[in-house]
């Protein structure tokens, strides 16, 4: 840990993956485990500016596999860092970002991500919309751009015979679709 600032991207990723293969500790705050992951979290936060978005999302996945996404400062830092680049993200990257909002839960969805989503919403599948809906729901964020809600409702209507009940529930929670269906 004394020399962890010298770790490369690949070494950090390997360490995070290796940690996820060990049996889980009683708690994320278990003494030795906390010391290790906290140190790696600090290093990831320091180095996030050196990595591209795909590298950052891969590291974020490693934090998720460790069940530490909610506690890792790295996840919150990366969500802040890429806000300005939301418009240039692919639909898959945006869905991934909304998945991370869902996982960390304590951070509202930035309007920049929502504005970028507005431009990609018609390219997104119903299950991907469900992931996005969970990002809104778990962070208690409201959808501010009506075209996103409208696209979700339209896609639910189109896929009504084949939509998975979990996907439907997630979308219903954020779009007030129940009220629409009742009317």
PDB file of C-alpha atoms in Angstrom:
ATOM      1  CA  UNK A   1       0.000   0.000   0.000  1.00  0.00           C
ATOM      2  CA  UNK A   2       2.963   2.320   0.528  1.00  0.00           C
ATOM      3  CA  UNK A   3       3.774   2.207  -3.184  1.00  0.00           C
ATOM      4  CA  UNK A   4       0.326   1.891  -4.695  1.00  0.00           C
ATOM      5  CA  UNK A   5       0.507   5.271  -6.416  1.00  0.00           C
ATOM      6  CA  UNK A   6       2.945   3.616  -8.840  1.00  0.00           C
ATOM      7  CA  UNK A   7       0.390   1.028  -9.937  1.00  0.00           C
ATOM      8  CA  UNK A   8      -0.589   1.092 -13.589  1.00  0.00           C
ATOM      9  CA  UNK A   9      -4.153   0.918 -14.849  1.00  0.00           C
ATOM     10  CA  UNK A  10      -3.819  -2.808 -15.583  1.00  0.00           C
ATOM     11  CA  UNK A  11      -2.318  -3.518 -12.164  1.00  0.00           C
ATOM     12  CA  UNK A  12      -5.128  -1.623 -10.401  1.00  0.00           C
ATOM     13  CA  UNK A  13      -7.760  -3.475 -12.405  1.00  0.00           C
ATOM     14  CA  UNK A  14      -6.076  -6.827 -11.681  1.00  0.00           C
ATOM     15  CA  UNK A  15      -5.964  -6.046  -7.951  1.00  0.00           C
ATOM     16  CA  UNK A  16      -9.653  -5.107  -7.849  1.00  0.00           C
ATOM     17  CA  UNK A  17     -10.596  -8.269  -9.745  1.00  0.00           C
ATOM     18  CA  UNK A  18      -8.355 -10.366  -7.497  1.00  0.00           C
ATOM     19  CA  UNK A  19      -9.986  -8.910  -4.374  1.00  0.00           C
ATOM     20  CA  UNK A  20     -13.416  -9.871  -5.681  1.00  0.00           C
ATOM     21  CA  UNK A  21     -12.300 -13.503  -5.907  1.00  0.00           C
ATOM     22  CA  UNK A  22     -11.569 -13.739  -2.175  1.00  0.00           C
ATOM     23  CA  UNK A  23     -14.352 -14.781   0.177  1.00  0.00           C
ATOM     24  CA  UNK A  24     -16.333 -11.712   1.254  1.00  0.00           C
ATOM     25  CA  UNK A  25     -15.593 -10.064   4.583  1.00  0.00           C
ATOM     26  CA  UNK A  26     -18.233  -9.526   7.241  1.00  0.00           C
ATOM     27  CA  UNK A  27     -18.468  -5.872   6.288  1.00  0.00           C
ATOM     28  CA  UNK A  28     -16.991  -3.339   3.914  1.00  0.00           C
ATOM     29  CA  UNK A  29     -15.551  -1.739   7.066  1.00  0.00           C
ATOM     30  CA  UNK A  30     -13.645  -4.863   8.188  1.00  0.00           C
ATOM     31  CA  UNK A  31     -10.251  -3.568   9.270  1.00  0.00           C
ATOM     32  CA  UNK A  32      -7.757  -5.091   6.802  1.00  0.00           C
ATOM     33  CA  UNK A  33     -10.211  -5.184   3.922  1.00  0.00           C
ATOM     34  CA  UNK A  34     -11.141  -1.534   4.444  1.00  0.00           C
ATOM     35  CA  UNK A  35      -7.491  -0.502   4.495  1.00  0.00           C
ATOM     36  CA  UNK A  36      -6.850  -2.199   1.161  1.00  0.00           C
ATOM     37  CA  UNK A  37      -9.928  -1.105  -0.762  1.00  0.00           C
ATOM     38  CA  UNK A  38      -9.792   2.427   0.648  1.00  0.00           C
ATOM     39  CA  UNK A  39      -6.223   2.793  -0.559  1.00  0.00           C
ATOM     40  CA  UNK A  40      -7.143   1.478  -4.022  1.00  0.00           C
ATOM     41  CA  UNK A  41     -10.145   3.811  -4.076  1.00  0.00           C
ATOM     42  CA  UNK A  42      -7.885   6.797  -3.392  1.00  0.00           C
ATOM     43  CA  UNK A  43      -5.525   5.769  -6.178  1.00  0.00           C
ATOM     44  CA  UNK A  44      -8.403   5.298  -8.621  1.00  0.00           C
ATOM     45  CA  UNK A  45      -9.678   8.776  -7.721  1.00  0.00           C
ATOM     46  CA  UNK A  46      -6.261  10.274  -8.351  1.00  0.00           C
ATOM     47  CA  UNK A  47      -5.840   8.485 -11.665  1.00  0.00           C
ATOM     48  CA  UNK A  48      -9.379   8.801 -13.074  1.00  0.00           C
ATOM     49  CA  UNK A  49      -8.275  11.857 -15.087  1.00  0.00           C
ATOM     50  CA  UNK A  50      -5.659   9.759 -16.913  1.00  0.00           C
ATOM     51  CA  UNK A  51      -8.139   7.194 -18.237  1.00  0.00           C
ATOM     52  CA  UNK A  52     -10.681   7.232 -21.037  1.00  0.00           C
ATOM     53  CA  UNK A  53     -14.358   6.536 -20.401  1.00  0.00           C
ATOM     54  CA  UNK A  54     -14.207   2.848 -21.326  1.00  0.00           C
ATOM     55  CA  UNK A  55     -11.308   2.290 -18.921  1.00  0.00           C
ATOM     56  CA  UNK A  56     -13.166   4.127 -16.172  1.00  0.00           C
ATOM     57  CA  UNK A  57     -16.323   2.072 -16.734  1.00  0.00           C
ATOM     58  CA  UNK A  58     -14.254  -1.119 -16.542  1.00  0.00           C
ATOM     59  CA  UNK A  59     -12.804  -0.017 -13.203  1.00  0.00           C
ATOM     60  CA  UNK A  60     -16.322   0.890 -12.045  1.00  0.00           C
ATOM     61  CA  UNK A  61     -17.448  -2.645 -12.928  1.00  0.00           C
ATOM     62  CA  UNK A  62     -14.626  -4.022 -10.778  1.00  0.00           C
ATOM     63  CA  UNK A  63     -15.870  -1.908  -7.852  1.00  0.00           C
ATOM     64  CA  UNK A  64     -19.344  -3.288  -8.459  1.00  0.00           C
ATOM     65  CA  UNK A  65     -18.031  -6.862  -8.388  1.00  0.00           C
ATOM     66  CA  UNK A  66     -16.518  -6.058  -4.980  1.00  0.00           C
ATOM     67  CA  UNK A  67     -19.924  -4.805  -3.767  1.00  0.00           C
ATOM     68  CA  UNK A  68     -18.306  -1.475  -2.959  1.00  0.00           C
ATOM     69  CA  UNK A  69     -19.911   0.823  -5.531  1.00  0.00           C
ATOM     70  CA  UNK A  70     -21.977   2.585  -2.873  1.00  0.00           C
ATOM     71  CA  UNK A  71     -18.919   3.271  -0.729  1.00  0.00           C
ATOM     72  CA  UNK A  72     -16.287   3.999  -3.346  1.00  0.00           C
ATOM     73  CA  UNK A  73     -15.469   7.669  -3.849  1.00  0.00           C
ATOM     74  CA  UNK A  74     -14.246   6.681  -7.304  1.00  0.00           C
ATOM     75  CA  UNK A  75     -17.787   6.029  -8.562  1.00  0.00           C
ATOM     76  CA  UNK A  76     -18.966   9.458  -7.422  1.00  0.00           C
ATOM     77  CA  UNK A  77     -15.851  11.152  -8.856  1.00  0.00           C
ATOM     78  CA  UNK A  78     -16.228   9.472 -12.233  1.00  0.00           C
ATOM     79  CA  UNK A  79     -19.898  10.445 -12.447  1.00  0.00           C
ATOM     80  CA  UNK A  80     -18.830  14.049 -11.802  1.00  0.00           C
ATOM     81  CA  UNK A  81     -15.894  13.923 -14.221  1.00  0.00           C
ATOM     82  CA  UNK A  82     -17.827  12.706 -17.238  1.00  0.00           C
ATOM     83  CA  UNK A  83     -20.819  15.021 -16.860  1.00  0.00           C
ATOM     84  CA  UNK A  84     -19.241  17.434 -19.338  1.00  0.00           C
ATOM     85  CA  UNK A  85     -18.723  14.621 -21.868  1.00  0.00           C
ATOM     86  CA  UNK A  86     -22.235  13.188 -21.652  1.00  0.00           C
ATOM     87  CA  UNK A  87     -23.193  14.389 -25.141  1.00  0.00           C
ATOM     88  CA  UNK A  88     -20.360  12.442 -26.744  1.00  0.00           C
ATOM     89  CA  UNK A  89     -21.195   9.145 -25.017  1.00  0.00           C
ATOM     90  CA  UNK A  90     -22.569   6.174 -26.886  1.00  0.00           C
ATOM     91  CA  UNK A  91     -25.942   4.780 -25.871  1.00  0.00           C
ATOM     92  CA  UNK A  92     -24.208   1.829 -24.179  1.00  0.00           C
ATOM     93  CA  UNK A  93     -22.014   4.162 -22.159  1.00  0.00           C
ATOM     94  CA  UNK A  94     -25.053   6.204 -21.090  1.00  0.00           C
ATOM     95  CA  UNK A  95     -26.914   3.083 -20.009  1.00  0.00           C
ATOM     96  CA  UNK A  96     -23.819   2.057 -18.042  1.00  0.00           C
ATOM     97  CA  UNK A  97     -23.731   5.468 -16.353  1.00  0.00           C
ATOM     98  CA  UNK A  98     -27.379   5.126 -15.335  1.00  0.00           C
ATOM     99  CA  UNK A  99     -26.608   1.658 -13.977  1.00  0.00           C
ATOM    100  CA  UNK A 100     -23.948   3.277 -11.780  1.00  0.00           C
ATOM    101  CA  UNK A 101     -26.476   5.862 -10.578  1.00  0.00           C
ATOM    102  CA  UNK A 102     -28.710   2.946  -9.624  1.00  0.00           C
ATOM    103  CA  UNK A 103     -25.890   1.261  -7.719  1.00  0.00           C
ATOM    104  CA  UNK A 104     -24.596   4.261  -5.784  1.00  0.00           C
ATOM    105  CA  UNK A 105     -28.106   5.607  -5.015  1.00  0.00           C
ATOM    106  CA  UNK A 106     -26.965   8.650  -3.028  1.00  0.00           C
ATOM    107  CA  UNK A 107     -26.419  10.955  -5.983  1.00  0.00           C
ATOM    108  CA  UNK A 108     -29.109  12.527  -8.152  1.00  0.00           C
ATOM    109  CA  UNK A 109     -28.946  12.187 -11.931  1.00  0.00           C
ATOM    110  CA  UNK A 110     -27.192  15.159 -13.533  1.00  0.00           C
ATOM    111  CA  UNK A 111     -29.173  17.094 -16.124  1.00  0.00           C
ATOM    112  CA  UNK A 112     -26.258  16.755 -18.577  1.00  0.00           C
ATOM    113  CA  UNK A 113     -26.722  12.975 -18.600  1.00  0.00           C
ATOM    114  CA  UNK A 114     -30.454  13.421 -19.031  1.00  0.00           C
ATOM    115  CA  UNK A 115     -29.970  15.833 -21.937  1.00  0.00           C
ATOM    116  CA  UNK A 116     -27.593  13.366 -23.600  1.00  0.00           C
ATOM    117  CA  UNK A 117     -30.087  10.577 -23.011  1.00  0.00           C
ATOM    118  CA  UNK A 118     -32.781  12.608 -24.754  1.00  0.00           C
ATOM    119  CA  UNK A 119     -30.743  12.380 -27.965  1.00  0.00           C
ATOM    120  CA  UNK A 120     -30.268   8.602 -27.712  1.00  0.00           C
ATOM    121  CA  UNK A 121     -33.563   7.441 -26.168  1.00  0.00           C
ATOM    122  CA  UNK A 122     -35.009   6.128 -29.442  1.00  0.00           C
ATOM    123  CA  UNK A 123     -31.956   3.868 -29.957  1.00  0.00           C
ATOM    124  CA  UNK A 124     -32.386   2.203 -26.566  1.00  0.00           C
ATOM    125  CA  UNK A 125     -34.097  -1.157 -26.034  1.00  0.00           C
ATOM    126  CA  UNK A 126     -36.866  -1.699 -23.497  1.00  0.00           C
ATOM    127  CA  UNK A 127     -34.527  -3.526 -21.090  1.00  0.00           C
ATOM    128  CA  UNK A 128     -31.959  -0.742 -21.353  1.00  0.00           C
ATOM    129  CA  UNK A 129     -34.757   1.721 -20.605  1.00  0.00           C
ATOM    130  CA  UNK A 130     -35.480  -0.306 -17.483  1.00  0.00           C
ATOM    131  CA  UNK A 131     -31.859   0.109 -16.346  1.00  0.00           C
ATOM    132  CA  UNK A 132     -32.162   3.846 -16.928  1.00  0.00           C
ATOM    133  CA  UNK A 133     -35.475   3.921 -15.063  1.00  0.00           C
ATOM    134  CA  UNK A 134     -33.849   2.199 -12.090  1.00  0.00           C
ATOM    135  CA  UNK A 135     -31.138   4.867 -12.138  1.00  0.00           C
ATOM    136  CA  UNK A 136     -33.824   7.509 -11.739  1.00  0.00           C
ATOM    137  CA  UNK A 137     -35.870   5.539  -9.231  1.00  0.00           C
ATOM    138  CA  UNK A 138     -33.050   4.510  -6.885  1.00  0.00           C
ATOM    139  CA  UNK A 139     -31.633   8.043  -6.780  1.00  0.00           C
ATOM    140  CA  UNK A 140     -35.120   9.505  -6.298  1.00  0.00           C
ATOM    141  CA  UNK A 141     -34.535  11.740  -9.327  1.00  0.00           C
ATOM    142  CA  UNK A 142     -37.437  12.879 -11.465  1.00  0.00           C
ATOM    143  CA  UNK A 143     -37.275  12.678 -15.247  1.00  0.00           C
ATOM    144  CA  UNK A 144     -37.183  16.340 -16.256  1.00  0.00           C
ATOM    145  CA  UNK A 145     -37.185  15.867 -20.035  1.00  0.00           C
ATOM    146  CA  UNK A 146     -40.655  14.752 -21.068  1.00  0.00           C
ATOM    147  CA  UNK A 147     -39.483  13.110 -24.311  1.00  0.00           C
ATOM    148  CA  UNK A 148     -37.673  10.475 -22.227  1.00  0.00           C
ATOM    149  CA  UNK A 149     -40.852   9.523 -20.366  1.00  0.00           C
ATOM    150  CA  UNK A 150     -42.821   9.585 -23.593  1.00  0.00           C
ATOM    151  CA  UNK A 151     -40.311   7.290 -25.319  1.00  0.00           C
ATOM    152  CA  UNK A 152     -40.442   4.875 -22.384  1.00  0.00           C
ATOM    153  CA  UNK A 153     -44.237   4.781 -22.441  1.00  0.00           C
ATOM    154  CA  UNK A 154     -44.257   4.324 -26.213  1.00  0.00           C
ATOM    155  CA  UNK A 155     -41.774   1.456 -25.990  1.00  0.00           C
ATOM    156  CA  UNK A 156     -43.760  -0.221 -23.197  1.00  0.00           C
ATOM    157  CA  UNK A 157     -46.869  -0.007 -25.347  1.00  0.00           C
ATOM    158  CA  UNK A 158     -45.016  -1.419 -28.362  1.00  0.00           C
ATOM    159  CA  UNK A 159     -43.477  -4.290 -26.352  1.00  0.00           C
ATOM    160  CA  UNK A 160     -46.487  -4.936 -24.102  1.00  0.00           C
ATOM    161  CA  UNK A 161     -46.709  -8.618 -25.048  1.00  0.00           C
ATOM    162  CA  UNK A 162     -43.029  -9.399 -24.530  1.00  0.00           C
ATOM    163  CA  UNK A 163     -41.723  -7.001 -21.863  1.00  0.00           C
ATOM    164  CA  UNK A 164     -40.316  -8.652 -18.759  1.00  0.00           C
ATOM    165  CA  UNK A 165     -42.259  -7.802 -15.610  1.00  0.00           C
ATOM    166  CA  UNK A 166     -39.166  -6.432 -13.846  1.00  0.00           C
ATOM    167  CA  UNK A 167     -38.459  -4.083 -16.754  1.00  0.00           C
ATOM    168  CA  UNK A 168     -42.093  -3.000 -16.806  1.00  0.00           C
ATOM    169  CA  UNK A 169     -42.104  -2.342 -13.066  1.00  0.00           C
ATOM    170  CA  UNK A 170     -38.938  -0.243 -13.245  1.00  0.00           C
ATOM    171  CA  UNK A 171     -40.333   1.911 -16.038  1.00  0.00           C
ATOM    172  CA  UNK A 172     -43.726   2.231 -14.370  1.00  0.00           C
ATOM    173  CA  UNK A 173     -42.107   3.538 -11.192  1.00  0.00           C
ATOM    174  CA  UNK A 174     -40.555   6.548 -12.914  1.00  0.00           C
ATOM    175  CA  UNK A 175     -43.040   7.399 -15.647  1.00  0.00           C
ATOM    176  CA  UNK A 176     -46.308   7.326 -13.741  1.00  0.00           C
ATOM    177  CA  UNK A 177     -47.491   4.903 -16.399  1.00  0.00           C
ATOM    178  CA  UNK A 178     -50.001   3.442 -13.948  1.00  0.00           C
ATOM    179  CA  UNK A 179     -51.938   6.686 -14.063  1.00  0.00           C
ATOM    180  CA  UNK A 180     -51.849   6.638 -17.883  1.00  0.00           C
ATOM    181  CA  UNK A 181     -53.044   3.039 -18.026  1.00  0.00           C
ATOM    182  CA  UNK A 182     -55.922   3.712 -15.650  1.00  0.00           C
ATOM    183  CA  UNK A 183     -57.134   6.709 -17.638  1.00  0.00           C
TER     184      UNK A 183
END
